[in-house]
CSV table of C-alpha atoms in Angstrom, one decimal:
chain,number,residue,atom,x,y,z
A,559,MET,CA,57.8,82.2,120.2
A,560,ALA,CA,54.6,80.4,119.8
A,561,GLU,CA,52.3,83.4,119.8
A,562,THR,CA,51.2,84.9,116.5
A,563,THR,CA,48.5,87.1,115.2
A,564,LEU,CA,45.9,85.7,112.7
A,565,GLY,CA,44.6,87.4,109.7
A,566,ALA,CA,43.2,86.6,106.3
A,567,GLY,CA,46.5,85.2,105.2
A,568,GLY,CA,46.7,82.9,108.3
A,569,ALA,CA,49.4,83.1,110.9
A,570,ARG,CA,51.4,86.3,111.0
A,571,PHE,CA,54.3,87.6,113.1
A,572,THR,CA,53.6,90.0,116.0
A,573,GLY,CA,55.4,93.3,116.1
A,574,ALA,CA,57.8,91.9,118.8
A,575,GLN,CA,58.5,88.8,116.7
A,576,SER,CA,59.4,91.0,113.7
A,577,ARG,CA,61.8,93.1,115.9
A,578,TYR,CA,63.5,89.9,117.1
A,579,LEU,CA,64.0,88.7,113.6
A,580,ALA,CA,65.3,92.1,112.5
A,581,CYS,CA,68.0,91.9,115.2
A,582,LEU,CA,69.0,88.4,114.0
A,583,MET,CA,69.0,89.7,110.4
A,584,LEU,CA,71.4,92.5,111.4
A,585,GLY,CA,73.7,90.0,113.0
A,586,ILE,CA,73.8,88.0,109.7
A,587,THR,CA,74.4,91.2,107.8
A,588,VAL,CA,77.4,92.1,109.9
A,589,VAL,CA,78.9,88.6,109.5
A,590,GLY,CA,78.1,88.7,105.8
A,591,ILE,CA,79.9,92.1,105.2
A,592,GLN,CA,83.0,91.1,107.1
A,593,ALA,CA,83.1,87.8,105.2
A,594,LEU,CA,82.8,89.5,101.8
A,595,MET,CA,84.5,92.9,102.2
A,596,VAL,CA,88.1,91.8,101.8
A,597,ALA,CA,87.9,91.2,98.0
A,598,PRO,CA,87.4,94.9,97.0
A,599,MET,CA,90.1,96.1,99.4
A,600,LEU,CA,92.7,93.3,98.8
A,601,THR,CA,95.0,95.4,96.6
A,602,ASP,CA,95.2,98.3,99.1
A,603,MET,CA,95.6,95.9,102.1
A,604,ALA,CA,98.5,94.1,100.4
A,605,ARG,CA,100.2,97.4,99.5
A,606,ASP,CA,99.9,98.9,103.0
A,607,LEU,CA,101.1,95.8,104.7
A,608,GLY,CA,104.0,95.2,102.3
A,609,VAL,CA,102.9,91.7,101.2
A,610,GLY,CA,101.6,90.1,98.0
A,611,PRO,CA,97.9,89.5,97.2
A,612,ALA,CA,98.4,85.8,97.9
A,613,ALA,CA,99.2,86.6,101.6
A,614,ILE,CA,95.9,88.5,101.9
A,615,GLY,CA,94.2,85.6,100.3
A,616,ARG,CA,95.7,83.2,102.9
A,617,ALA,CA,94.7,85.6,105.7
A,618,HIS,CA,91.1,85.6,104.4
A,619,GLY,CA,91.3,81.8,104.1
A,620,ALA,CA,92.0,81.7,107.8
A,621,TYR,CA,88.6,83.3,108.3
A,622,GLY,CA,86.9,80.3,106.6
A,623,ALA,CA,88.9,77.8,108.6
A,624,GLY,CA,88.0,79.6,111.8
A,625,VAL,CA,84.3,79.5,111.0
A,626,ALA,CA,84.4,75.7,110.3
A,627,LEU,CA,86.5,75.0,113.4
A,628,ALA,CA,84.4,77.0,115.7
A,629,ALA,CA,81.1,75.8,114.3
A,630,LEU,CA,82.2,72.1,114.6
A,631,ALA,CA,83.8,72.5,118.0
A,632,ALA,CA,80.9,74.5,119.5
A,633,ALA,CA,78.1,72.3,118.0
A,634,PRO,CA,77.9,69.8,120.9
A,635,ARG,CA,77.9,72.7,123.4
A,636,LEU,CA,75.6,75.3,121.7
A,637,ASP,CA,72.5,73.8,123.4
A,638,LEU,CA,74.2,74.0,126.8
A,639,TRP,CA,74.9,77.7,126.4
A,640,PRO,CA,72.1,80.3,126.8
A,641,ARG,CA,71.5,81.6,123.3
A,642,ARG,CA,71.2,85.4,124.0
A,643,PRO,CA,74.3,85.8,126.1
A,644,THR,CA,76.2,83.5,123.7
A,645,LEU,CA,75.2,85.7,120.7
A,646,ILE,CA,76.1,88.9,122.6
A,647,ALA,CA,79.6,87.6,123.6
A,648,ALA,CA,80.4,86.2,120.2
A,649,MET,CA,79.3,89.5,118.4
A,650,LEU,CA,81.5,91.5,120.8
A,651,ALA,CA,84.4,89.2,120.1
A,652,LEU,CA,83.8,89.7,116.4
A,653,GLY,CA,83.9,93.5,116.9
A,654,ALA,CA,87.2,93.1,118.9
A,655,ALA,CA,88.7,90.9,116.1
A,656,LEU,CA,87.7,93.5,113.5
A,657,LEU,CA,89.5,96.2,115.5
A,658,ALA,CA,92.5,94.0,115.7
A,659,ALA,CA,92.4,93.6,111.9
A,660,ALA,CA,92.1,97.4,111.5
A,661,LEU,CA,95.3,97.9,113.6
A,662,ALA,CA,97.2,95.0,112.0
A,663,ALA,CA,100.9,95.9,111.5
A,664,ASP,CA,101.7,93.0,109.2
A,665,GLY,CA,100.2,90.0,107.4
A,666,TRP,CA,100.6,87.6,110.2
A,667,ILE,CA,98.7,89.8,112.6
A,668,LEU,CA,96.0,90.3,110.0
A,669,THR,CA,95.8,86.5,109.5
A,670,ALA,CA,95.4,86.0,113.2
A,671,ALA,CA,92.7,88.7,113.4
A,672,LEU,CA,90.7,87.3,110.5
A,673,GLY,CA,91.0,83.8,111.9
A,674,ALA,CA,89.5,85.2,115.2
A,675,CYS,CA,86.7,86.8,113.1
A,676,GLY,CA,86.0,83.3,111.8
A,677,LEU,CA,86.0,81.8,115.2
A,678,ALA,CA,83.4,84.3,116.4
A,679,ALA,CA,81.3,83.9,113.2
A,680,GLY,CA,81.4,80.2,113.7
A,681,VAL,CA,79.4,80.7,116.9
A,682,ILE,CA,77.2,83.5,115.7
A,683,LEU,CA,75.9,81.8,112.5
A,684,PRO,CA,74.5,78.6,114.1
A,685,SER,CA,73.3,80.5,117.1
A,686,VAL,CA,71.3,82.9,115.0
A,687,TYR,CA,69.8,80.1,112.9
A,688,ALA,CA,68.9,78.1,116.0
A,689,LEU,CA,67.4,81.1,117.7
A,690,ALA,CA,65.3,81.8,114.5
A,691,GLY,CA,64.0,78.3,114.9
A,692,ASP,CA,63.3,78.8,118.7
A,693,LEU,CA,61.4,82.0,118.0
A,694,SER,CA,59.1,80.8,115.2
A,695,PRO,CA,56.2,78.4,115.2
A,696,GLU,CA,56.2,75.7,112.6
A,697,ALA,CA,53.6,77.5,110.5
A,698,LEU,CA,55.9,80.5,110.1
A,699,ARG,CA,59.4,78.9,110.1
A,700,ALA,CA,60.2,79.3,106.5
A,701,ARG,CA,59.2,83.0,106.6
A,702,ALA,CA,61.3,83.5,109.8
A,703,VAL,CA,64.3,81.8,108.3
A,704,GLY,CA,63.8,83.8,105.0
A,705,ARG,CA,63.9,87.1,106.9
A,706,VAL,CA,67.0,86.2,108.8
A,707,ILE,CA,69.0,84.9,105.7
A,708,THR,CA,68.1,88.1,103.9
A,709,GLY,CA,70.9,89.6,105.9
A,710,TRP,CA,73.3,87.9,103.3
A,711,SER,CA,71.5,89.8,100.5
A,712,LEU,CA,71.9,93.1,102.4
A,713,ALA,CA,75.6,92.4,102.9
A,714,LEU,CA,76.0,91.8,99.1
A,715,VAL,CA,73.8,94.7,97.9
A,716,LEU,CA,74.5,97.4,100.5
A,717,GLY,CA,77.2,96.3,102.8
A,718,VAL,CA,80.0,95.4,100.5
A,719,PRO,CA,79.7,98.5,98.2
A,720,LEU,CA,79.5,100.6,101.4
A,721,ALA,CA,82.7,98.9,102.7
A,722,ALA,CA,84.4,99.7,99.4
A,723,LEU,CA,83.2,103.3,99.6
A,724,LEU,CA,84.5,103.6,103.2
A,725,SER,CA,87.8,102.1,102.1
A,726,ASP,CA,88.1,104.9,99.5
A,727,GLN,CA,87.3,107.6,102.0
A,728,LEU,CA,88.8,106.3,105.2
A,729,GLY,CA,91.2,103.6,104.0
A,730,TRP,CA,90.7,99.8,104.6
A,731,ARG,CA,91.6,100.2,108.2
A,732,GLY,CA,88.8,102.7,108.6
A,733,ALA,CA,86.3,100.3,106.9
A,734,PHE,CA,87.2,97.6,109.4
A,735,GLY,CA,86.8,100.1,112.3
A,736,VAL,CA,83.3,101.2,111.1
A,737,LEU,CA,82.3,97.5,110.8
A,738,ALA,CA,83.6,96.9,114.4
A,739,GLY,CA,81.2,99.6,115.5
A,740,LEU,CA,78.3,98.0,113.6
A,741,ALA,CA,79.2,94.7,115.4
A,742,ALA,CA,78.9,96.5,118.7
A,743,LEU,CA,75.5,97.9,117.6
A,744,SER,CA,74.4,94.4,116.7
A,745,ALA,CA,75.5,93.0,120.1
A,746,PHE,CA,73.5,95.8,121.8
A,747,SER,CA,70.4,94.9,119.7
A,748,PHE,CA,70.7,91.3,120.9
A,749,LEU,CA,69.8,92.6,124.4
A,750,SER,CA,66.2,93.0,123.3
A,751,LEU,CA,65.9,89.3,122.4
A,752,PRO,CA,63.7,87.3,124.8
A,753,ARG,CA,65.0,84.9,127.4
A,754,ARG,CA,62.3,82.4,126.7
A,755,GLY,CA,63.6,79.3,125.0
A,756,ALA,CA,67.0,80.8,124.5
A,757,ASP,CA,68.0,80.8,128.2
A,758,GLN,CA,66.5,77.5,129.3
A,759,ALA,CA,68.8,74.9,130.8
A,760,ASN,CA,69.1,72.5,128.0
A,761,ALA,CA,70.5,69.0,128.3
A,762,GLY,CA,72.9,69.7,125.4
A,763,ALA,CA,73.5,67.5,122.4
A,764,GLY,CA,76.6,65.8,121.2
A,765,TYR,CA,77.3,64.9,117.6
A,766,ARG,CA,75.8,61.5,117.9
A,767,ARG,CA,72.5,62.8,119.4
A,768,ALA,CA,72.3,65.6,116.8
A,769,LEU,CA,73.0,63.2,113.9
A,770,SER,CA,70.5,60.7,115.2
A,771,GLN,CA,67.7,63.2,114.7
A,772,PRO,CA,65.5,62.1,111.8
A,773,GLY,CA,66.6,63.5,108.4
A,774,VAL,CA,69.6,65.5,109.8
A,775,LEU,CA,72.4,63.4,108.2
A,776,ARG,CA,70.6,63.5,104.8
A,777,LEU,CA,70.1,67.3,105.0
A,778,LEU,CA,73.8,67.8,105.9
A,779,LEU,CA,74.7,65.7,102.8
A,780,VAL,CA,72.3,67.9,100.8
A,781,THR,CA,74.1,71.0,102.3
A,782,LEU,CA,77.5,69.7,101.2
A,783,ALA,CA,76.5,69.0,97.6
A,784,TYR,CA,74.5,72.3,97.4
A,785,MET,CA,77.3,74.5,98.8
A,786,ILE,CA,80.1,72.9,96.7
A,787,ALA,CA,78.1,73.7,93.6
A,788,PHE,CA,77.4,77.3,94.7
A,789,TYR,CA,80.9,78.3,95.9
A,790,GLY,CA,82.5,76.4,93.0
A,791,THR,CA,80.7,78.5,90.4
A,792,TYR,CA,80.4,81.8,92.3
A,793,THR,CA,84.1,81.9,93.1
A,794,PHE,CA,85.2,81.5,89.4
A,795,LEU,CA,82.4,83.1,87.4
A,796,SER,CA,83.9,86.6,87.6
A,797,ASP,CA,87.3,85.4,86.4
A,798,HIS,CA,85.6,83.6,83.5
A,799,LEU,CA,83.7,86.7,82.5
A,800,ARG,CA,86.7,89.0,82.7
A,801,GLY,CA,88.7,86.7,80.4
A,802,LEU,CA,85.7,86.2,78.0
A,803,HIS,CA,84.8,89.8,77.6
A,804,ASP,CA,88.1,91.5,78.5
A,805,ALA,CA,86.2,93.3,81.3
A,806,GLY,CA,87.3,94.9,84.5
A,807,ALA,CA,86.3,94.0,88.1
A,808,GLY,CA,83.1,96.0,87.7
A,809,LEU,CA,81.3,93.3,85.8
A,810,GLY,CA,81.9,90.9,88.6
A,811,GLY,CA,80.5,93.5,91.0
A,812,LEU,CA,77.4,93.8,88.9
A,813,VAL,CA,77.0,90.0,88.9
A,814,ALA,CA,77.2,90.1,92.7
A,815,LEU,CA,74.7,93.0,92.8
A,816,ALA,CA,72.2,91.2,90.5
A,817,TYR,CA,72.5,88.0,92.6
A,818,GLY,CA,72.0,89.9,95.8
A,819,LEU,CA,68.9,91.7,94.5
A,820,GLY,CA,67.4,88.4,93.4
A,821,PHE,CA,68.3,86.8,96.7
A,822,GLY,CA,66.5,89.6,98.6
A,823,ALA,CA,63.5,89.7,96.3
A,824,ALA,CA,62.9,86.0,96.8
A,825,MET,CA,61.5,86.8,100.3
A,826,VAL,CA,58.1,87.0,98.7
A,827,PHE,CA,58.2,83.3,98.2
A,828,ASP,CA,58.9,82.4,101.9
A,829,GLY,CA,55.2,82.3,102.7
A,830,LEU,CA,54.6,79.9,99.8
A,831,LEU,CA,57.2,77.6,101.3
A,832,ASP,CA,55.3,77.6,104.6
A,833,ARG,CA,52.0,76.7,102.8
A,834,LEU,CA,53.4,74.0,100.5
A,835,GLY,CA,56.0,72.6,102.8
A,836,PRO,CA,59.7,73.2,102.1
A,837,TRP,CA,60.5,69.5,101.4
A,838,ARG,CA,57.8,69.2,98.8
A,839,VAL,CA,59.4,71.8,96.6
A,840,ALA,CA,63.1,70.9,97.3
A,841,ALA,CA,63.7,68.5,94.4
A,842,PRO,CA,62.1,70.8,91.8
A,843,VAL,CA,64.1,73.8,93.1
A,844,PHE,CA,67.4,71.9,93.0
A,845,VAL,CA,66.7,70.7,89.5
A,846,LEU,CA,66.0,74.2,88.4
A,847,LEU,CA,69.3,75.3,90.0
A,848,ALA,CA,71.1,72.5,88.2
A,849,LEU,CA,69.7,73.7,84.9
A,850,LEU,CA,70.7,77.3,85.7
A,851,TYR,CA,74.3,76.1,86.3
A,852,LEU,CA,74.3,74.4,82.9
A,853,ALA,CA,73.0,77.7,81.4
A,854,GLN,CA,75.7,79.9,82.9
A,855,PRO,CA,78.4,79.2,80.2
A,856,TRP,CA,75.9,80.0,77.5
A,857,ALA,CA,74.7,83.2,79.2
A,858,ALA,CA,78.3,84.3,79.8
A,859,ALA,CA,79.1,83.8,76.2
A,860,VAL,CA,76.0,85.8,75.0
A,861,GLY,CA,77.0,88.9,76.9
A,862,PRO,CA,76.8,90.8,80.2
A,863,THR,CA,73.0,91.4,80.0
A,864,ALA,CA,72.3,87.7,79.8
A,865,ILE,CA,74.6,86.7,82.7
A,866,LEU,CA,73.2,89.5,84.8
A,867,LEU,CA,69.6,88.4,84.2
A,868,LEU,CA,70.6,84.8,85.0
A,869,SER,CA,72.4,85.9,88.1
A,870,GLY,CA,69.2,87.6,89.4
A,871,LEU,CA,67.3,84.4,88.9
A,872,TRP,CA,70.2,82.5,90.6
A,873,GLY,CA,69.8,84.7,93.6
A,874,VAL,CA,66.0,84.0,93.7
A,875,LEU,CA,66.5,80.2,93.5
A,876,ASN,CA,69.4,80.2,95.9
A,877,HIS,CA,67.3,82.0,98.5
A,878,ILE,CA,64.6,79.4,98.2
A,879,GLY,CA,67.1,76.5,98.3
A,880,LEU,CA,68.9,77.8,101.3
A,881,ASN,CA,65.6,78.5,103.1
A,882,ILE,CA,64.5,74.9,102.4
A,883,ILE,CA,67.7,73.5,104.0
A,884,VAL,CA,67.9,75.9,107.0
A,885,SER,CA,64.2,75.7,107.8
A,886,GLN,CA,64.2,71.9,107.7
A,887,LEU,CA,67.4,71.7,109.9
A,888,SER,CA,66.1,74.2,112.4
A,889,GLY,CA,62.7,72.4,112.7
A,890,GLY,CA,63.8,69.7,115.1
A,891,PRO,CA,63.8,69.7,118.9
A,892,GLU,CA,65.1,72.8,120.7
A,893,GLN,CA,67.4,70.6,122.7
A,894,THR,CA,69.4,69.6,119.6
A,895,ARG,CA,68.8,72.7,117.4
A,896,GLY,CA,72.1,74.5,118.2
A,897,ALA,CA,74.2,71.4,117.7
A,898,VAL,CA,72.4,70.7,114.3
A,899,MET,CA,72.9,74.2,113.1
A,900,GLY,CA,76.6,74.1,114.3
A,901,LEU,CA,77.1,71.1,112.1
A,902,TYR,CA,75.3,72.9,109.2
A,903,SER,CA,77.7,75.9,109.5
A,904,GLY,CA,80.7,73.6,109.7
A,905,VAL,CA,79.6,71.6,106.6
A,906,THR,CA,79.0,74.8,104.7
A,907,TYR,CA,82.6,76.1,105.2
A,908,ILE,CA,84.1,72.6,104.6
A,909,ALA,CA,82.2,72.8,101.3
A,910,HIS,CA,83.6,76.3,100.8
A,911,PHE,CA,87.1,74.9,101.2
A,912,LEU,CA,86.5,71.9,98.9
A,913,ALA,CA,85.0,74.2,96.2
A,914,GLY,CA,88.0,76.4,96.2
A,915,ALA,CA,90.4,73.4,96.1
A,916,ALA,CA,88.7,70.7,94.0
A,917,MET,CA,86.5,72.9,91.8
A,918,GLY,CA,89.4,75.2,91.3
A,919,LEU,CA,91.4,72.4,89.8
A,920,VAL,CA,88.5,71.6,87.5
A,921,TYR,CA,88.3,75.2,86.4
A,922,ALA,CA,92.0,75.5,85.9
A,923,ASP,CA,92.3,72.3,83.9
A,924,PHE,CA,89.1,72.1,81.9
A,925,GLY,CA,87.5,75.6,82.0
A,926,PHE,CA,84.2,77.1,83.2
A,927,THR,CA,81.9,75.0,81.0
A,928,VAL,CA,83.1,71.7,82.5
A,929,LEU,CA,83.0,73.4,86.0
A,930,ALA,CA,79.3,74.3,85.4
A,931,VAL,CA,78.5,70.7,84.4
A,932,VAL,CA,80.2,69.4,87.6
A,933,ALA,CA,78.2,71.9,89.7
A,934,ALA,CA,74.9,70.8,88.0
A,935,CYS,CA,75.8,67.2,88.9
A,936,TRP,CA,76.2,68.2,92.6
A,937,LEU,CA,72.8,69.8,92.5
A,938,ALA,CA,71.3,66.7,90.8
A,939,LEU,CA,72.7,64.7,93.7
A,940,ALA,CA,71.1,67.1,96.2
A,941,ALA,CA,67.8,66.8,94.4
A,942,VAL,CA,68.0,62.9,94.5
A,943,LEU,CA,68.7,63.1,98.3
A,944,THR,CA,65.5,65.1,98.8
A,945,LEU,CA,63.3,62.5,97.1
A,946,GLY,CA,60.9,60.8,99.4
A,947,ARG,CA,59.2,62.0,102.5
A,948,SER,CA,61.1,64.3,104.9
A,949,GLU,CA,61.4,62.8,108.4
A,950,ARG,CA,61.5,66.3,109.8
A,951,SER,CA,58.2,67.5,108.3
């Protein structure tokens, strides 16, 4: 997507380009909702299926394992597959898996269905990110990626509360059914995506070729550190707040809302990233995030207002940080872009697993303050890894 319109502000998206990015953002929103919607429905799902909450937690864990497995297995092949048909097929598979979850008769069927959701999402996520890179010239890449990843904000701010509301009205099975319909709508919208670039016969890229691209290995290490810090704190912050203030689940929901609003509002900074260059601001942004993690225990102790304000800022900085990583990874040759983004998605969900396991032990043994310090150290490592000139700029 090399064509752009020019105005006083420089390069701008055409109307068609904006529509393509909106389709990709819808895809991310669908994936985001189904990844996040289990939490508010967990109690009802466990009761109806006659299992304990831990069984639903394991079923949801199968989703994360499916994403990592599919992303890593598909990475060497994603550049062999035409992107548009791949996205359509994977989104339809996600819709079918969501229907299977809605019809699940027991915990094992639910586990299999959510694992299948993960397998589909493990193809959708890197394909969407790669296609965003295909469809954006270098001068607009950060803005293109920023629009697409805003789908995660929509999932947090609108999608998850809507899923909870649907669960109240239609039951958790009805919520899964409605989301299956939304997945079908997203697959239909992908039909409007252009064939150019996406449907070329690429040579394909194995792991070795993808990792040999300048800067990719360093960016994947940045991703690992960045995501361990994020998931390690996000996962356990609500539990810390509930114990500290004797609050209900609503406070955790407000934290997620504040974070999502900040994440979406940060779109206004995407153009600045294009003008300054993502790599030039990476280290300062990561250092600010490290300081924010250090401030979380203090804000949590001060009271709900302080932690909500800090969570909004967290969303802003995390949008910028995620945009830096994804726009840099998606800026390489088209022939290796799908493989690189597949590795990115795989590393992200490996970090998700490590955060739940290793950071969970830190939280259980030493508390949230020490957890926040460890998270800040991970961000400091990410900042150090970004020092120096980016080979991908």
